[in-house]
Coordinates of C-alpha atoms and ligand atoms in Angstrom, one line a residue:
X1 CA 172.3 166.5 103.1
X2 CA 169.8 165.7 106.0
X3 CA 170.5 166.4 109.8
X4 CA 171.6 163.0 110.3
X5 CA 174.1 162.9 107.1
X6 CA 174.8 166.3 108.3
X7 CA 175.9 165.0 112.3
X8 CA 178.0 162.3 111.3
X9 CA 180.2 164.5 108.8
X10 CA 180.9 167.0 111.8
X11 CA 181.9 163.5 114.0
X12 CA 184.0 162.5 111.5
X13 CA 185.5 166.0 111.2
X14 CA 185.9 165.9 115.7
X15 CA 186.8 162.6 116.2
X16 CA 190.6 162.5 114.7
X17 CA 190.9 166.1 116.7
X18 CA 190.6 164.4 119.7
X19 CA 191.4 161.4 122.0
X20 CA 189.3 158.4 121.9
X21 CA 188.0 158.3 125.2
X22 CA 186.9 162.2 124.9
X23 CA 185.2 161.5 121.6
X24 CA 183.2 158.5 122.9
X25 CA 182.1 159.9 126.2
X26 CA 181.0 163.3 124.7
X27 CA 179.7 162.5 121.6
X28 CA 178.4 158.9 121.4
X29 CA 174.8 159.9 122.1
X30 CA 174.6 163.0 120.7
X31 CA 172.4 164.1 117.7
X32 CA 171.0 166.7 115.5
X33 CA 167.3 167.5 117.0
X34 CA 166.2 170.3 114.8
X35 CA 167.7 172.6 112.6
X36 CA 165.9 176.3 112.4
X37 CA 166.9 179.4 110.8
X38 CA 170.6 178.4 111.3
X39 CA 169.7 177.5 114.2
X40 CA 171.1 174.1 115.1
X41 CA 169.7 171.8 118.2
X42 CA 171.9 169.0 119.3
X43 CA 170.6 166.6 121.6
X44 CA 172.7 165.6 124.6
X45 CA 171.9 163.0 126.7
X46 CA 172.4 164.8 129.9
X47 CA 173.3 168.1 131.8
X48 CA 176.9 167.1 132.2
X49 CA 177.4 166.5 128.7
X50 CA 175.5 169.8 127.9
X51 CA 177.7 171.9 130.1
X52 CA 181.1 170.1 128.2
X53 CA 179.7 170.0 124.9
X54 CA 179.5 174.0 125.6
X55 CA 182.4 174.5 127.1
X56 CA 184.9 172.5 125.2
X57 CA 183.8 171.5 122.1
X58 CA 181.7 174.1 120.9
X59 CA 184.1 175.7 118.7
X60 CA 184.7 172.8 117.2
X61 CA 181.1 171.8 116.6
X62 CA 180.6 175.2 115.0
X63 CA 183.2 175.7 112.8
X64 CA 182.7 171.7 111.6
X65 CA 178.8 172.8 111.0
X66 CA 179.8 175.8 109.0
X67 CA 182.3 174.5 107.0
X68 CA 179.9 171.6 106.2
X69 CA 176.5 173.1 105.8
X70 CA 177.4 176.7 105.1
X71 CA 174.5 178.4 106.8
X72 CA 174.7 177.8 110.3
X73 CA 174.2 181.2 112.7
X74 CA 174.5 179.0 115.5
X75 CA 174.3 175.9 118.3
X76 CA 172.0 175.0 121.2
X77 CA 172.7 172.1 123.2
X78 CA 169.2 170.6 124.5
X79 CA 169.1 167.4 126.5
X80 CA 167.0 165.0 125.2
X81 CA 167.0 161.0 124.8
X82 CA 165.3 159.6 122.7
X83 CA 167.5 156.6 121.2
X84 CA 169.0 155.4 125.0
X85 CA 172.5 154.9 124.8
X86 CA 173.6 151.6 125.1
X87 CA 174.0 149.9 128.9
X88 CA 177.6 149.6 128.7
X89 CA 178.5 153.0 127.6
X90 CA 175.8 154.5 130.7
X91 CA 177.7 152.2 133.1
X92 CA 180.7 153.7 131.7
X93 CA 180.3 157.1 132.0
X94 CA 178.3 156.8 135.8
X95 CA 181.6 154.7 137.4
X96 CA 184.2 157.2 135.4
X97 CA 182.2 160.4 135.4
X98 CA 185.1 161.5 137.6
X99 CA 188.2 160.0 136.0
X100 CA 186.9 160.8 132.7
X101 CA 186.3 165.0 133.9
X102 CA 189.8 164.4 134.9
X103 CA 190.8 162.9 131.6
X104 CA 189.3 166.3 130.1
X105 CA 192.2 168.0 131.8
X106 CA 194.8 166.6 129.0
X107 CA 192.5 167.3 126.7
X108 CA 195.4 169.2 124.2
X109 CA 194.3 171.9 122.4
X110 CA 195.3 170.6 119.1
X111 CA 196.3 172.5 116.2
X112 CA 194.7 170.9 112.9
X113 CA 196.5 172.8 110.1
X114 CA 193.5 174.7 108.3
X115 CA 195.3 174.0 104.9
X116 CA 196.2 170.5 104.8
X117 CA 194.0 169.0 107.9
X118 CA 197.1 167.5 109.2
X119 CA 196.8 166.7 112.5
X120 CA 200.5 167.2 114.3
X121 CA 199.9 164.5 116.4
X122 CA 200.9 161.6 114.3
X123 CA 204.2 161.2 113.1
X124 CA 206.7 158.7 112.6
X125 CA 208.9 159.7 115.2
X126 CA 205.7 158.5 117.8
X127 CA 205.0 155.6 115.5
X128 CA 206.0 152.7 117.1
X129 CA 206.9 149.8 114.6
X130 CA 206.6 146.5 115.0
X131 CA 205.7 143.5 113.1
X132 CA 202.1 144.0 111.9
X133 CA 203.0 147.5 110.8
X134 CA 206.7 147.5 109.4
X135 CA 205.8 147.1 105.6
X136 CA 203.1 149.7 106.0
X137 CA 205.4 152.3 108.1
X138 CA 208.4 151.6 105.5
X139 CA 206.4 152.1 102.6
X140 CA 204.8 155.2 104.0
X141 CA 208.2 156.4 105.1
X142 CA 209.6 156.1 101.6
X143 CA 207.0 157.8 99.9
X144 CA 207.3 160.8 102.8
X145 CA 211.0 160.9 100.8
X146 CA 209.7 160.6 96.8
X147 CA 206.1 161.5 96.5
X148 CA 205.0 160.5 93.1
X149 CA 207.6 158.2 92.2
X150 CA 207.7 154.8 93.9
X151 CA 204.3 154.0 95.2
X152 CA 201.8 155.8 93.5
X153 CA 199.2 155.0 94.9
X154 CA 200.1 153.9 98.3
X155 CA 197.1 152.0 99.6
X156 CA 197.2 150.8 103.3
X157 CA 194.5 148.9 104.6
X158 CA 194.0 147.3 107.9
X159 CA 191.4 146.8 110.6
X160 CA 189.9 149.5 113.0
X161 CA 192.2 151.3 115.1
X162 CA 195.6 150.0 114.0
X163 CA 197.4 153.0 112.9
X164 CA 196.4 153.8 109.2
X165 CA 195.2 157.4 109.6
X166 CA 198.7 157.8 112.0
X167 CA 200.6 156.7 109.2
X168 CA 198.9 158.7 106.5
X169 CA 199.1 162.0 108.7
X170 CA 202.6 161.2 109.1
X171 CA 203.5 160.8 105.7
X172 CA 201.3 164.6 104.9
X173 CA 203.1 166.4 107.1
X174 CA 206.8 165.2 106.7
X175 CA 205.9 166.5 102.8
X176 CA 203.9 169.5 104.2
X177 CA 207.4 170.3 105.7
X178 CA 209.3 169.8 102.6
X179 CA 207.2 172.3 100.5
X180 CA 204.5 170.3 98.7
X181 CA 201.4 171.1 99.2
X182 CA 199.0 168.8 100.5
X183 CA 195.7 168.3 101.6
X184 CA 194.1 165.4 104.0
X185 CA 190.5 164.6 104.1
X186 CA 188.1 161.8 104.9
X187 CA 186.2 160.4 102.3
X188 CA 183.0 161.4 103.4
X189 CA 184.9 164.2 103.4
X190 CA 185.4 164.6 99.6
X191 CA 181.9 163.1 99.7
X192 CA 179.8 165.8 101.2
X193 CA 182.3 168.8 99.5
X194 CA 181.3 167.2 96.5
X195 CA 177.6 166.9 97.0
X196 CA 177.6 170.7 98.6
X197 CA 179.9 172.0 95.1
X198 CA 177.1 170.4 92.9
X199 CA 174.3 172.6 95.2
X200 CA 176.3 175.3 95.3
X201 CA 177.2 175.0 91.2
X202 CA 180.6 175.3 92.1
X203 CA 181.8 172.0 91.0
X204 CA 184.9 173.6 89.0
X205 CA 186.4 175.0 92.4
X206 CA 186.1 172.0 93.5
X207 CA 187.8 170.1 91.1
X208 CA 190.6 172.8 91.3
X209 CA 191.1 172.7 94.5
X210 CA 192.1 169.1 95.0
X211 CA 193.5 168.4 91.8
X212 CA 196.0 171.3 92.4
X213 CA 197.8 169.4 95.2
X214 CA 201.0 167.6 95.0
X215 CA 199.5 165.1 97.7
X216 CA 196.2 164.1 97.8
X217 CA 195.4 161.9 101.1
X218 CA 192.0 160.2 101.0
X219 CA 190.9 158.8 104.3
X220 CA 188.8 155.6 104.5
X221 CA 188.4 155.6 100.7
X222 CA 186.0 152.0 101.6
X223 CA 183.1 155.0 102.0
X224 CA 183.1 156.1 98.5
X225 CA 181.9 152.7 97.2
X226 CA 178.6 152.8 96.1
X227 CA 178.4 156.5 96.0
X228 CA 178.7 156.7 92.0
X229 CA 178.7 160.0 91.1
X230 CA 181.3 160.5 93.6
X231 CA 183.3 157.4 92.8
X232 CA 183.4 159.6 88.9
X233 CA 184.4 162.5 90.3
X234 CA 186.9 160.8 92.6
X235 CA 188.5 158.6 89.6
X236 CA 189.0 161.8 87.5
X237 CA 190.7 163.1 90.5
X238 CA 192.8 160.5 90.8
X239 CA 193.5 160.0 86.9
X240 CA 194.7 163.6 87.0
X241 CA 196.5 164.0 90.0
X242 CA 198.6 160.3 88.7
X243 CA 199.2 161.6 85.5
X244 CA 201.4 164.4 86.5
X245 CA 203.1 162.4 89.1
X246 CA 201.2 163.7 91.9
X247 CA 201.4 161.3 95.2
X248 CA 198.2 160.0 96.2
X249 CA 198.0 157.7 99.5
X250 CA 194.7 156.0 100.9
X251 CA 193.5 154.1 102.9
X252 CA 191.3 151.3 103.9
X253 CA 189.7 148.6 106.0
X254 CA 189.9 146.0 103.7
X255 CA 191.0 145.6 99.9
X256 CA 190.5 147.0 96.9
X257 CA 189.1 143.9 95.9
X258 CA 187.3 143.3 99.0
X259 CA 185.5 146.7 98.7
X260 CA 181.7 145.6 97.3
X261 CA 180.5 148.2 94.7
X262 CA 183.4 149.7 94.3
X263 CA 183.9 150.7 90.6
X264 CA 185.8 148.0 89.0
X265 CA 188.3 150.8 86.9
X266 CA 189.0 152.2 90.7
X267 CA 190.0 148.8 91.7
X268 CA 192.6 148.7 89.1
X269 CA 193.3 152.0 89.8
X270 CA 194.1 151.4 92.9
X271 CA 195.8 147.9 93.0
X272 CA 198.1 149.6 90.4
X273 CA 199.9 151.2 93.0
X274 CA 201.6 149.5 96.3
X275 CA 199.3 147.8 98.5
X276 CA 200.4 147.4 102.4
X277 CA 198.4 146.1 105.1
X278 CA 198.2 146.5 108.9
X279 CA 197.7 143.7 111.4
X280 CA 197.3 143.4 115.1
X281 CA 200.4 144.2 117.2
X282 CA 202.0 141.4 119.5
X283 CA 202.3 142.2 122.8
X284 CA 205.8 143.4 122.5
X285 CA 204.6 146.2 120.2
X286 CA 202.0 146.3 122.6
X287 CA 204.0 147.5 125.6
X288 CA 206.3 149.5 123.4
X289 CA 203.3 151.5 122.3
X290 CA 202.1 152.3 125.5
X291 CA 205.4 153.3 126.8
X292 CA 205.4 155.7 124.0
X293 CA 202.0 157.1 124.6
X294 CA 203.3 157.7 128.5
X295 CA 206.1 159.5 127.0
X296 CA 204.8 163.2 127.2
X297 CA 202.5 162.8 129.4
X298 CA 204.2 163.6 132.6
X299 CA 203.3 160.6 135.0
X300 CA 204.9 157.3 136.2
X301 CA 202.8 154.3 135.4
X302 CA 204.5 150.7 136.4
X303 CA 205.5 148.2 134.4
X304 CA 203.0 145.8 135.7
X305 CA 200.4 148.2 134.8
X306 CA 201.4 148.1 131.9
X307 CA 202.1 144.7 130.7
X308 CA 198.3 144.3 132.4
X309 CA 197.0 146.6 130.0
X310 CA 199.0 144.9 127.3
X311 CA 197.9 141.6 128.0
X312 CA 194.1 142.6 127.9
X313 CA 193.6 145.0 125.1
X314 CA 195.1 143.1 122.2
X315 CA 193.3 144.4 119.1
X316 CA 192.8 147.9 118.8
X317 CA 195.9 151.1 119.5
X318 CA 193.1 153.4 119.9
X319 CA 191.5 151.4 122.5
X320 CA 194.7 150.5 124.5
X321 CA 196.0 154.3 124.4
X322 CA 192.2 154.9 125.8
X323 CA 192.9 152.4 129.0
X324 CA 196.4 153.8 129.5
X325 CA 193.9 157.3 129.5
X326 CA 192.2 156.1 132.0
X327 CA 194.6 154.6 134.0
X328 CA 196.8 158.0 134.0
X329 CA 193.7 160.0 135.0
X330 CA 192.9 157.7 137.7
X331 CA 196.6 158.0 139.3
X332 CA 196.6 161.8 138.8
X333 CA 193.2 161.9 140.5
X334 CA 194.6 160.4 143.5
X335 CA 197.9 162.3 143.3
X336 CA 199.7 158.4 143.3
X337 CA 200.9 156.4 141.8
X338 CA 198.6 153.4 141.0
X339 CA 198.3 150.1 141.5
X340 CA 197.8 147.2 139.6
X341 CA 194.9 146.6 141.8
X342 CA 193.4 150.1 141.2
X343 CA 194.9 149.7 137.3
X344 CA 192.2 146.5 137.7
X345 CA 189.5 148.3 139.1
X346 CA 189.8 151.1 136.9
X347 CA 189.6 149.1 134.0
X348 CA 187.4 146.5 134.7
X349 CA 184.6 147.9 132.6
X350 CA 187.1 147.0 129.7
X351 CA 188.7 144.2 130.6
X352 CA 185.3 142.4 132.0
X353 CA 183.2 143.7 129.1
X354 CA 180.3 141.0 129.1
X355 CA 181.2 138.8 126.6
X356 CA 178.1 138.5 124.7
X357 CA 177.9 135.1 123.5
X358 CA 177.5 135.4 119.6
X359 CA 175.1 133.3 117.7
X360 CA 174.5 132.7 114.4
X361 CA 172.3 135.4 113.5
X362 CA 174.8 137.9 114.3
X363 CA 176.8 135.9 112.0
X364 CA 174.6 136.1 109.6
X365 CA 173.7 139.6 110.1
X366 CA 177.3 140.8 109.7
X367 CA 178.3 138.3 106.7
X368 CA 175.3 139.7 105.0
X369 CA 176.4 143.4 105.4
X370 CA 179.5 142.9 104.7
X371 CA 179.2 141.7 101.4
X372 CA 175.9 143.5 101.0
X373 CA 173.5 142.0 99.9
X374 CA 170.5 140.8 101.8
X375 CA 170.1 138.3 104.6
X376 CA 167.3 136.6 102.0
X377 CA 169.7 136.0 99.8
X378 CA 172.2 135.0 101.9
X379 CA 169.5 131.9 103.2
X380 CA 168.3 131.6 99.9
X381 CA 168.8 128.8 97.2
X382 CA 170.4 131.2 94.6
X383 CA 173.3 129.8 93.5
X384 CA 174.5 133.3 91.9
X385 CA 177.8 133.8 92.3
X386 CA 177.6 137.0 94.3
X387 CA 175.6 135.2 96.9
X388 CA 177.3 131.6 97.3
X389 CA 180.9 132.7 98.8
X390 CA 179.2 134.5 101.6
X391 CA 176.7 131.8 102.4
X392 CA 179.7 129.3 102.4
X393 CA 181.5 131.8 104.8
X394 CA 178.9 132.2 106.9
X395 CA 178.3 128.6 107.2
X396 CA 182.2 128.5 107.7
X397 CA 181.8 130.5 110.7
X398 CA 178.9 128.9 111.9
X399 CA 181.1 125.7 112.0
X400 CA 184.2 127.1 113.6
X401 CA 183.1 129.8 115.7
X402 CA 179.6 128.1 117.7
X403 CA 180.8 124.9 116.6
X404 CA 177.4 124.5 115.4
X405 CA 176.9 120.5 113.8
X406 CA 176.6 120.3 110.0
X407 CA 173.3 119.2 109.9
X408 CA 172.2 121.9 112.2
X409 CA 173.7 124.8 110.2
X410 CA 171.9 123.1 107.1
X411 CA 168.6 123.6 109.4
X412 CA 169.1 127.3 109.4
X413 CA 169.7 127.5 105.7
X414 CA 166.3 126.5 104.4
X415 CA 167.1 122.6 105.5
X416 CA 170.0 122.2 103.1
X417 CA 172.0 119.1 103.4
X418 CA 174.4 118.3 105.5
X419 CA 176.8 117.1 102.9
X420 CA 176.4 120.6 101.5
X421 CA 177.4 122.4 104.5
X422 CA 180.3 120.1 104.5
X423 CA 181.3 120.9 101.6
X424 CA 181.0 124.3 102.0
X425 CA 183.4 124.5 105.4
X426 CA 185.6 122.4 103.3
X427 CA 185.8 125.2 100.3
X428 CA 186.1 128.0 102.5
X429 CA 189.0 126.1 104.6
X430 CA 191.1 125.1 101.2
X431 CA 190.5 128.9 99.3
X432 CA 192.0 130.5 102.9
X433 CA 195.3 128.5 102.3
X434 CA 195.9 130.1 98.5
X435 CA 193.9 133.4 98.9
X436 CA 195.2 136.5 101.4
X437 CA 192.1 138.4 100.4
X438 CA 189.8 135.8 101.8
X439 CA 191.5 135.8 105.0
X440 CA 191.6 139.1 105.3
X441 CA 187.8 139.9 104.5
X442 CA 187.4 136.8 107.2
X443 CA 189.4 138.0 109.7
X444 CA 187.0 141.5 109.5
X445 CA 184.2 139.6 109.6
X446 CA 185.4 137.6 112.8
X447 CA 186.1 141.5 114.3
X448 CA 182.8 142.6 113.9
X449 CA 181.0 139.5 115.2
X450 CA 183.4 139.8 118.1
X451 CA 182.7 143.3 118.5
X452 CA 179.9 144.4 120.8
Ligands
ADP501 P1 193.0 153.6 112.1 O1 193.1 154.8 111.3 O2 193.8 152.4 111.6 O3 191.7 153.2 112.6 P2 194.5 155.3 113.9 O4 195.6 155.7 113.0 O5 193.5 156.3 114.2 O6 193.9 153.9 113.4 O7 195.1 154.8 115.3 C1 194.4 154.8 116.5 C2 195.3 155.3 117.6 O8 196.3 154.4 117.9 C3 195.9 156.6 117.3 O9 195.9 157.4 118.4 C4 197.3 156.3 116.9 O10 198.2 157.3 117.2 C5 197.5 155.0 117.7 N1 198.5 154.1 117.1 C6 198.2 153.1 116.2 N2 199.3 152.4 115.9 C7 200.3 153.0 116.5 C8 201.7 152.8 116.6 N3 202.3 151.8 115.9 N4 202.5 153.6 117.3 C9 201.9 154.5 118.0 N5 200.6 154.8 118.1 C10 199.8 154.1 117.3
MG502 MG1 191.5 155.9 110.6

């Protein structure tokens, strides 16, 4: 594993142990500079981040090193920038350095179960249900009652901050409680245990120790694609584990099917089980959400406040719980209660986020990694199979997100016809009505180009 492999499995260890807001503003520009004699240097872009990294998180970042990498004596924090952080994000943390240190002060010290990895914090009783999530929270909820039986696997996919490691915490620790014993991990996760059991020659632990489980949780399984010997490993796991009726739940943001590279005897695998998805919440589930996030957290915030929050965030939980963060810091900051117009101010970072206007070589930048293959291809004349769909959908996009005219999106292809373009919008519009899987992989796409 190099340093950077190394970093972003001890982020992907911190970030579900914390809030959103603490995770971005701490870690975001943080990296691994050097790593000597145990020694390892992580960069931070500034003194203030250097002084919480130390103070907070330390003992975190340490036991996430050692448990990953095995021969770590121990951390400096240096302050170095090298790759500048993004314009937003400085903005960001200048105008809320304040609110955000005051944000720090709910900072809970959370206990992850060393066994399982089960984070406390999700459970169904603080899962609000609405209609983009009440297939997923039912089927989760019935396999929380008969592991093994009904849904095996349970598979829930679903875009980026909507609820799907919530649910699948939920379901491990309702079955924790019931005696089963069961064990939570990302994929890069299983991943980078893997890769350190093969260096270490220890492979047989490893296979012991998850495929002695009654539940095996698999977080993000999408990560494993490509990864083949892992993907092996993971499917002999899995064979195992099914065979004796073991549960195993994962989870995803897409589909089986919609995961490129992904071993086609997973795939079965894992469309053999119950497949549940997760969309955006309406506003309604909107408002109840944040009403249940103020819950325990000890301060009035108004309705309007609220429903303004509501009405602004619409596509990401994680996101919305990180305004209603920052909104609760603010008020406590100014012993008051707040505003709407403060609310505003407070959040207009968020809410006024340049738009960046998209055009269609993010389009085609995005379309091309999401289906993986190169953005050559994607322009090129090739009429392999592999490569047409995503051209069509990119010109697809072109057409209904920049509006761009059919002969002008034929330009940018290598000067194809307009009548092919045409035809191409026209596929992509008629497979959307008969296949759920297209939508779906479109609707990601859309997020992404959306996304800054
Ligand atoms: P995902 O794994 O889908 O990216 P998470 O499960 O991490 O998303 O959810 C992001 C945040 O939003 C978490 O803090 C989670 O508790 C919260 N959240 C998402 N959906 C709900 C819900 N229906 N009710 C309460 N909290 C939710
Ligand atoms: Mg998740």
């Amino acid at each position: 594993m190099d340093q950077y492999e190394l970093w972003q499995v001890v982020l992907s260890d911190i970030e579900p142990q914390i809030s959103k807001a603490n995770f971005v503003t701490w870690f975001k520009s943080t990296y691994i500079s050097s790593k000597k004699e145990g020694v390892v240097s992580i960069a931070v872009p500034n003194a203030f981040s250097k002084e919480w990294l130390e103070n907070k998180y330390n003992k975190y970042i340490l036991k996430s090193l050692r448990e990953t990498s095995g021969d770590i004596r121990g951390v400096k924090y240096i302050i170095e920038n090298k790759k500048p952080a993004p314009v937003a994000s400085q903005q960001t943390t200048t105008q809320n350095q304040q609110s955000v240190s005051d944000a720090q002060l709910y900072f809970e010290e959370l206990e992850i179960d060393k066994e399982t990895n089960l984070n406390p914090k999700y459970t169904f009783d603080n899962f609000v249900v609405g209609p983009s999530n009440e297939l997923a929270h039912a089927a989760a909820l019935s396999v929380s009652k008969k592991p093994g039986v009904l849904y095996n696997p349970l598979f829930i996919y679903g875009g980026v901050g909507l609820g799907k490691t919530h649910l699948l915490h939920a379901i491990g620790s309702v079955l924790a409680k019931s005696g089963k014993t069961v064990s939570y991990m990302t994929s890069e996760r299983f991943t980078s245990e893997f890769i350190s059991s093969i260096h270490n020659k220890d492979i047989e632990s490893f296979k012991h120790k998850n495929r002695n489980k009654d539940v095996l949780i698999v977080d993000d399984i999408q990560f494993i694609a490509g990864k083949d010997q892992t993907q092996e490993q993971f499917f002999h796991t899995f064979n195992d584990l099914h065979e004796r009726n073991k549960q195993v739940i994962l989870s995803s943001d897409r589909t089986p099917r919609s995961i490129p590279t992904l071993e086609e005897r997973l795939r079965s695998r894992f469309e053999g089980g119950m497949l549940v998805d997760i969309g955006y919440p309406n506003y309604e589930t909107r408002v109840a959400i944040l009403k249940a996030k103020l819950k325990n957290k000890n301060t009035l915030i108004t309705d309007p406040v609220l429903e303004y929050i509501a009405n602004n965030i619409q596509k990401n939980v994680r996101e919305l719980e990180g305004a209603l963060n920052l909104v609760i810091a603010s008020s406590k900051l100014n012993n008051n209660e707040i505003s709407l117009e403060q609310a505003k101010r407070v959040l207009s970072h968020i809410t006024n986020k340049p738009t960046k206007p998209i055009n269609y070589k993010k389009i085609l930048k995005i379309v091309a990694d999401f289906y993986e293959i190169s953005e050559k291809d994607l322009l090129s004349n090739n009429r392999k199979r592999e490569f047409v769909l995503p051209r069509q959908i990119a010109m697809f996009l072109m057409r209904s997100e920049l509006s761009s005219s059919y002969p002008s999106i034929g330009e940018k292809f290598g000067g194809k016809d307009h009548t092919t373009v045409m035809y191409a919008c026209d596929k992509v519009e008629k497979e959307l009505d008969k296949d759920n899987n297209l939508e779906q992989e479109i609707n990601l796409i859309k997020q992404q180009v959306y996304m800054d």
